[in-house]
């Protein structure tokens, strides 16, 4: 379990950014070269500017279970928005996220429809969003579909796993996943 800081990528190699693997000691970095089925990898990915909970594992079944859409595993994010959403418009955002949005195409992702997201507002600029998919830039594209923009994104939870509040950005710890 890692508290991923901004600016790092989830790739094993990058020419332009430091990778999350560079935060680990050499014995874990060596697992990047291990045989298939024993190779260290991230469970899903976070964009370079997204912070928060990142799980790393050598267990392909574990990561496959958490990332397969059919398994309906929720992911929770704290979202900060560029434009304030007045209280009278917040219910519109909540309803649209729940009933569905057509995400705009972006880079390698086509226009896509998503629904079933749970949104709650903490303030006019901050909210918590829980999704069960994990499409390319999904959270950012959802708010673009609502004519707003994400300025910061922090994942706090994947399924039953919550970010350990004692972990500072860049810190990690070993843990045993629940069966």
PDB file of C-alpha atoms in Angstrom:
ATOM      1  CA  UNK A   1       0.000   0.000   0.000  1.00  0.00           C
ATOM      2  CA  UNK A   2       1.427   3.358  -1.056  1.00  0.00           C
ATOM      3  CA  UNK A   3       0.306   6.938  -0.643  1.00  0.00           C
ATOM      4  CA  UNK A   4       1.203   8.042  -4.161  1.00  0.00           C
ATOM      5  CA  UNK A   5       2.419  11.621  -4.377  1.00  0.00           C
ATOM      6  CA  UNK A   6       1.768  13.846  -7.379  1.00  0.00           C
ATOM      7  CA  UNK A   7       4.311  13.846 -10.195  1.00  0.00           C
ATOM      8  CA  UNK A   8       5.045  10.109 -10.290  1.00  0.00           C
ATOM      9  CA  UNK A   9       3.787   7.636 -12.877  1.00  0.00           C
ATOM     10  CA  UNK A  10       2.636   4.045 -12.384  1.00  0.00           C
ATOM     11  CA  UNK A  11       4.773   2.732 -15.265  1.00  0.00           C
ATOM     12  CA  UNK A  12       7.838   0.635 -14.583  1.00  0.00           C
ATOM     13  CA  UNK A  13       9.920   2.849 -16.908  1.00  0.00           C
ATOM     14  CA  UNK A  14       9.549   6.520 -17.828  1.00  0.00           C
ATOM     15  CA  UNK A  15      11.783   9.012 -19.613  1.00  0.00           C
ATOM     16  CA  UNK A  16       9.916  12.049 -18.305  1.00  0.00           C
ATOM     17  CA  UNK A  17       8.755  11.247 -14.745  1.00  0.00           C
ATOM     18  CA  UNK A  18       9.960   9.428 -11.667  1.00  0.00           C
ATOM     19  CA  UNK A  19       8.056   6.162 -11.200  1.00  0.00           C
ATOM     20  CA  UNK A  20       6.279   4.933  -8.060  1.00  0.00           C
ATOM     21  CA  UNK A  21       8.656   1.958  -8.068  1.00  0.00           C
ATOM     22  CA  UNK A  22      11.620   4.251  -7.433  1.00  0.00           C
ATOM     23  CA  UNK A  23      10.194   4.910  -3.961  1.00  0.00           C
ATOM     24  CA  UNK A  24      10.641   1.234  -3.062  1.00  0.00           C
ATOM     25  CA  UNK A  25      13.828  -0.426  -1.775  1.00  0.00           C
ATOM     26  CA  UNK A  26      16.010  -2.306  -4.313  1.00  0.00           C
ATOM     27  CA  UNK A  27      14.713  -5.756  -3.326  1.00  0.00           C
ATOM     28  CA  UNK A  28      11.205  -4.717  -4.407  1.00  0.00           C
ATOM     29  CA  UNK A  29      12.446  -2.950  -7.536  1.00  0.00           C
ATOM     30  CA  UNK A  30      14.063  -6.267  -8.557  1.00  0.00           C
ATOM     31  CA  UNK A  31      10.575  -7.799  -8.650  1.00  0.00           C
ATOM     32  CA  UNK A  32       9.902  -5.649 -11.732  1.00  0.00           C
ATOM     33  CA  UNK A  33      12.174  -8.054 -13.625  1.00  0.00           C
ATOM     34  CA  UNK A  34      10.690 -11.254 -12.180  1.00  0.00           C
ATOM     35  CA  UNK A  35       9.033 -13.950 -14.255  1.00  0.00           C
ATOM     36  CA  UNK A  36       5.498 -13.409 -15.402  1.00  0.00           C
ATOM     37  CA  UNK A  37       3.125 -14.180 -12.522  1.00  0.00           C
ATOM     38  CA  UNK A  38       5.684 -13.005  -9.946  1.00  0.00           C
ATOM     39  CA  UNK A  39       6.330  -9.500 -11.320  1.00  0.00           C
ATOM     40  CA  UNK A  40       5.565  -6.476  -9.163  1.00  0.00           C
ATOM     41  CA  UNK A  41       2.857  -4.272 -10.666  1.00  0.00           C
ATOM     42  CA  UNK A  42       0.298  -1.680  -9.652  1.00  0.00           C
ATOM     43  CA  UNK A  43      -3.352  -2.598  -9.169  1.00  0.00           C
ATOM     44  CA  UNK A  44      -4.786  -0.199 -11.720  1.00  0.00           C
ATOM     45  CA  UNK A  45      -3.103   3.108 -12.361  1.00  0.00           C
ATOM     46  CA  UNK A  46      -3.226   6.685 -11.201  1.00  0.00           C
ATOM     47  CA  UNK A  47      -2.328   9.620 -13.437  1.00  0.00           C
ATOM     48  CA  UNK A  48       0.884  11.492 -12.677  1.00  0.00           C
ATOM     49  CA  UNK A  49      -1.062  14.336 -11.037  1.00  0.00           C
ATOM     50  CA  UNK A  50      -3.431  12.061  -9.053  1.00  0.00           C
ATOM     51  CA  UNK A  51      -2.497  11.260  -5.459  1.00  0.00           C
ATOM     52  CA  UNK A  52      -3.556   8.699  -2.900  1.00  0.00           C
ATOM     53  CA  UNK A  53      -4.088   4.985  -2.486  1.00  0.00           C
ATOM     54  CA  UNK A  54      -2.057   2.774  -4.776  1.00  0.00           C
ATOM     55  CA  UNK A  55      -1.807  -0.972  -4.270  1.00  0.00           C
ATOM     56  CA  UNK A  56       1.208  -2.879  -5.603  1.00  0.00           C
ATOM     57  CA  UNK A  57       1.376  -6.659  -5.799  1.00  0.00           C
ATOM     58  CA  UNK A  58       2.947  -9.690  -7.450  1.00  0.00           C
ATOM     59  CA  UNK A  59      -0.407 -11.518  -7.275  1.00  0.00           C
ATOM     60  CA  UNK A  60      -2.102 -11.354 -10.667  1.00  0.00           C
ATOM     61  CA  UNK A  61      -5.349 -12.878  -9.383  1.00  0.00           C
ATOM     62  CA  UNK A  62      -5.606 -10.225  -6.674  1.00  0.00           C
ATOM     63  CA  UNK A  63      -5.073  -7.327  -9.080  1.00  0.00           C
ATOM     64  CA  UNK A  64      -7.320  -8.865 -11.729  1.00  0.00           C
ATOM     65  CA  UNK A  65     -10.137  -9.263  -9.202  1.00  0.00           C
ATOM     66  CA  UNK A  66      -9.893  -5.621  -8.076  1.00  0.00           C
ATOM     67  CA  UNK A  67      -9.700  -4.156 -11.592  1.00  0.00           C
ATOM     68  CA  UNK A  68     -12.200  -6.238 -13.592  1.00  0.00           C
ATOM     69  CA  UNK A  69     -15.339  -4.204 -14.304  1.00  0.00           C
ATOM     70  CA  UNK A  70     -17.575  -7.260 -13.801  1.00  0.00           C
ATOM     71  CA  UNK A  71     -16.514  -7.467 -10.141  1.00  0.00           C
ATOM     72  CA  UNK A  72     -18.038  -4.059  -9.407  1.00  0.00           C
ATOM     73  CA  UNK A  73     -15.225  -2.965  -7.057  1.00  0.00           C
ATOM     74  CA  UNK A  74     -15.723   0.624  -5.920  1.00  0.00           C
ATOM     75  CA  UNK A  75     -13.037   3.309  -5.943  1.00  0.00           C
ATOM     76  CA  UNK A  76     -13.503   6.490  -3.911  1.00  0.00           C
ATOM     77  CA  UNK A  77     -11.923   9.847  -4.736  1.00  0.00           C
ATOM     78  CA  UNK A  78     -11.804  13.295  -3.194  1.00  0.00           C
ATOM     79  CA  UNK A  79     -12.232  15.770  -6.037  1.00  0.00           C
ATOM     80  CA  UNK A  80     -11.455  19.471  -6.074  1.00  0.00           C
ATOM     81  CA  UNK A  81     -13.184  21.411  -8.858  1.00  0.00           C
ATOM     82  CA  UNK A  82     -12.110  24.514 -10.721  1.00  0.00           C
ATOM     83  CA  UNK A  83     -15.528  26.150 -10.625  1.00  0.00           C
ATOM     84  CA  UNK A  84     -17.727  26.247  -7.556  1.00  0.00           C
ATOM     85  CA  UNK A  85     -21.002  24.360  -7.806  1.00  0.00           C
ATOM     86  CA  UNK A  86     -23.763  26.355  -6.110  1.00  0.00           C
ATOM     87  CA  UNK A  87     -25.924  24.414  -3.659  1.00  0.00           C
ATOM     88  CA  UNK A  88     -28.918  24.659  -6.012  1.00  0.00           C
ATOM     89  CA  UNK A  89     -26.904  22.971  -8.809  1.00  0.00           C
ATOM     90  CA  UNK A  90     -25.281  20.229  -6.690  1.00  0.00           C
ATOM     91  CA  UNK A  91     -28.306  17.923  -6.937  1.00  0.00           C
ATOM     92  CA  UNK A  92     -28.073  18.126 -10.751  1.00  0.00           C
ATOM     93  CA  UNK A  93     -24.442  16.924 -10.568  1.00  0.00           C
ATOM     94  CA  UNK A  94     -25.403  14.156  -8.123  1.00  0.00           C
ATOM     95  CA  UNK A  95     -28.280  12.966 -10.325  1.00  0.00           C
ATOM     96  CA  UNK A  96     -26.244  13.059 -13.546  1.00  0.00           C
ATOM     97  CA  UNK A  97     -23.424  11.031 -11.993  1.00  0.00           C
ATOM     98  CA  UNK A  98     -25.908   8.468 -10.720  1.00  0.00           C
ATOM     99  CA  UNK A  99     -28.049   8.139 -13.872  1.00  0.00           C
ATOM    100  CA  UNK A 100     -25.304   8.568 -16.432  1.00  0.00           C
ATOM    101  CA  UNK A 101     -22.976  10.780 -18.372  1.00  0.00           C
ATOM    102  CA  UNK A 102     -21.540  10.612 -21.851  1.00  0.00           C
ATOM    103  CA  UNK A 103     -17.808  11.073 -21.365  1.00  0.00           C
ATOM    104  CA  UNK A 104     -16.029  13.097 -24.035  1.00  0.00           C
ATOM    105  CA  UNK A 105     -13.381  11.336 -26.097  1.00  0.00           C
ATOM    106  CA  UNK A 106      -9.831  11.925 -24.917  1.00  0.00           C
ATOM    107  CA  UNK A 107      -6.547  10.728 -26.420  1.00  0.00           C
ATOM    108  CA  UNK A 108      -6.825   6.946 -26.656  1.00  0.00           C
ATOM    109  CA  UNK A 109     -10.330   6.788 -25.145  1.00  0.00           C
ATOM    110  CA  UNK A 110     -13.455   7.082 -27.288  1.00  0.00           C
ATOM    111  CA  UNK A 111     -16.644   8.775 -26.177  1.00  0.00           C
ATOM    112  CA  UNK A 112     -18.121   6.470 -23.517  1.00  0.00           C
ATOM    113  CA  UNK A 113     -21.232   6.295 -21.339  1.00  0.00           C
ATOM    114  CA  UNK A 114     -20.926   5.754 -17.564  1.00  0.00           C
ATOM    115  CA  UNK A 115     -23.495   5.576 -14.804  1.00  0.00           C
ATOM    116  CA  UNK A 116     -23.924   4.518 -11.232  1.00  0.00           C
ATOM    117  CA  UNK A 117     -21.431   6.890  -9.634  1.00  0.00           C
ATOM    118  CA  UNK A 118     -22.166   8.230  -6.162  1.00  0.00           C
ATOM    119  CA  UNK A 119     -21.361  11.892  -5.609  1.00  0.00           C
ATOM    120  CA  UNK A 120     -21.599  13.991  -2.450  1.00  0.00           C
ATOM    121  CA  UNK A 121     -20.450  17.551  -1.907  1.00  0.00           C
ATOM    122  CA  UNK A 122     -18.351  18.711   1.035  1.00  0.00           C
ATOM    123  CA  UNK A 123     -18.238  22.312  -0.193  1.00  0.00           C
ATOM    124  CA  UNK A 124     -19.014  24.091  -3.481  1.00  0.00           C
ATOM    125  CA  UNK A 125     -15.515  23.131  -4.771  1.00  0.00           C
ATOM    126  CA  UNK A 126     -14.905  19.745  -3.160  1.00  0.00           C
ATOM    127  CA  UNK A 127     -16.762  16.485  -3.397  1.00  0.00           C
ATOM    128  CA  UNK A 128     -16.398  12.754  -2.917  1.00  0.00           C
ATOM    129  CA  UNK A 129     -17.031  10.474  -5.886  1.00  0.00           C
ATOM    130  CA  UNK A 130     -17.327   6.689  -5.826  1.00  0.00           C
ATOM    131  CA  UNK A 131     -17.154   4.816  -9.132  1.00  0.00           C
ATOM    132  CA  UNK A 132     -17.227   1.122 -10.013  1.00  0.00           C
ATOM    133  CA  UNK A 133     -15.418   1.398 -13.311  1.00  0.00           C
ATOM    134  CA  UNK A 134     -11.906   2.533 -14.036  1.00  0.00           C
ATOM    135  CA  UNK A 135     -11.913   4.023 -17.519  1.00  0.00           C
ATOM    136  CA  UNK A 136      -9.130   6.218 -18.894  1.00  0.00           C
ATOM    137  CA  UNK A 137      -9.277   9.580 -17.037  1.00  0.00           C
ATOM    138  CA  UNK A 138     -12.832   8.678 -16.023  1.00  0.00           C
ATOM    139  CA  UNK A 139     -13.247  11.083 -13.095  1.00  0.00           C
ATOM    140  CA  UNK A 140     -11.755  14.014 -14.989  1.00  0.00           C
ATOM    141  CA  UNK A 141     -13.909  13.243 -18.047  1.00  0.00           C
ATOM    142  CA  UNK A 142     -17.059  12.973 -15.892  1.00  0.00           C
ATOM    143  CA  UNK A 143     -16.612  16.522 -14.642  1.00  0.00           C
ATOM    144  CA  UNK A 144     -15.739  17.757 -18.142  1.00  0.00           C
ATOM    145  CA  UNK A 145     -19.112  16.325 -19.214  1.00  0.00           C
ATOM    146  CA  UNK A 146     -20.637  18.507 -16.485  1.00  0.00           C
ATOM    147  CA  UNK A 147     -18.765  21.576 -17.822  1.00  0.00           C
ATOM    148  CA  UNK A 148     -16.345  21.698 -14.926  1.00  0.00           C
ATOM    149  CA  UNK A 149     -12.715  20.733 -14.431  1.00  0.00           C
ATOM    150  CA  UNK A 150     -10.866  18.704 -11.812  1.00  0.00           C
ATOM    151  CA  UNK A 151      -7.972  20.610 -10.248  1.00  0.00           C
ATOM    152  CA  UNK A 152      -6.928  17.864  -7.836  1.00  0.00           C
ATOM    153  CA  UNK A 153      -7.809  14.213  -7.451  1.00  0.00           C
ATOM    154  CA  UNK A 154      -7.022  11.937  -4.516  1.00  0.00           C
ATOM    155  CA  UNK A 155      -8.010   8.246  -4.296  1.00  0.00           C
ATOM    156  CA  UNK A 156      -8.803   7.188  -0.738  1.00  0.00           C
ATOM    157  CA  UNK A 157     -10.293   3.726  -1.204  1.00  0.00           C
ATOM    158  CA  UNK A 158     -10.387   0.655  -3.464  1.00  0.00           C
ATOM    159  CA  UNK A 159     -13.029  -1.866  -2.453  1.00  0.00           C
ATOM    160  CA  UNK A 160     -12.339  -2.791   1.201  1.00  0.00           C
ATOM    161  CA  UNK A 161      -8.883  -1.128   1.215  1.00  0.00           C
ATOM    162  CA  UNK A 162      -8.560   2.407   2.570  1.00  0.00           C
ATOM    163  CA  UNK A 163      -5.460   4.558   2.516  1.00  0.00           C
ATOM    164  CA  UNK A 164      -3.681   4.370   5.871  1.00  0.00           C
ATOM    165  CA  UNK A 165      -3.868   7.911   7.247  1.00  0.00           C
ATOM    166  CA  UNK A 166      -0.438   7.430   8.873  1.00  0.00           C
ATOM    167  CA  UNK A 167       1.216   7.143   5.438  1.00  0.00           C
ATOM    168  CA  UNK A 168       2.633  10.450   4.236  1.00  0.00           C
ATOM    169  CA  UNK A 169       2.837  11.037   0.477  1.00  0.00           C
ATOM    170  CA  UNK A 170       5.556   8.781  -0.928  1.00  0.00           C
ATOM    171  CA  UNK A 171       5.432   6.343   1.976  1.00  0.00           C
ATOM    172  CA  UNK A 172       4.375   2.727   1.672  1.00  0.00           C
ATOM    173  CA  UNK A 173       3.760  -0.266   3.907  1.00  0.00           C
ATOM    174  CA  UNK A 174       3.329  -4.004   3.546  1.00  0.00           C
ATOM    175  CA  UNK A 175      -0.094  -5.409   4.311  1.00  0.00           C
ATOM    176  CA  UNK A 176      -1.916  -8.690   3.875  1.00  0.00           C
ATOM    177  CA  UNK A 177      -5.000  -8.418   1.692  1.00  0.00           C
ATOM    178  CA  UNK A 178      -8.305  -9.735   2.946  1.00  0.00           C
ATOM    179  CA  UNK A 179      -9.482 -12.898   1.221  1.00  0.00           C
TER     180      UNK A 179
END
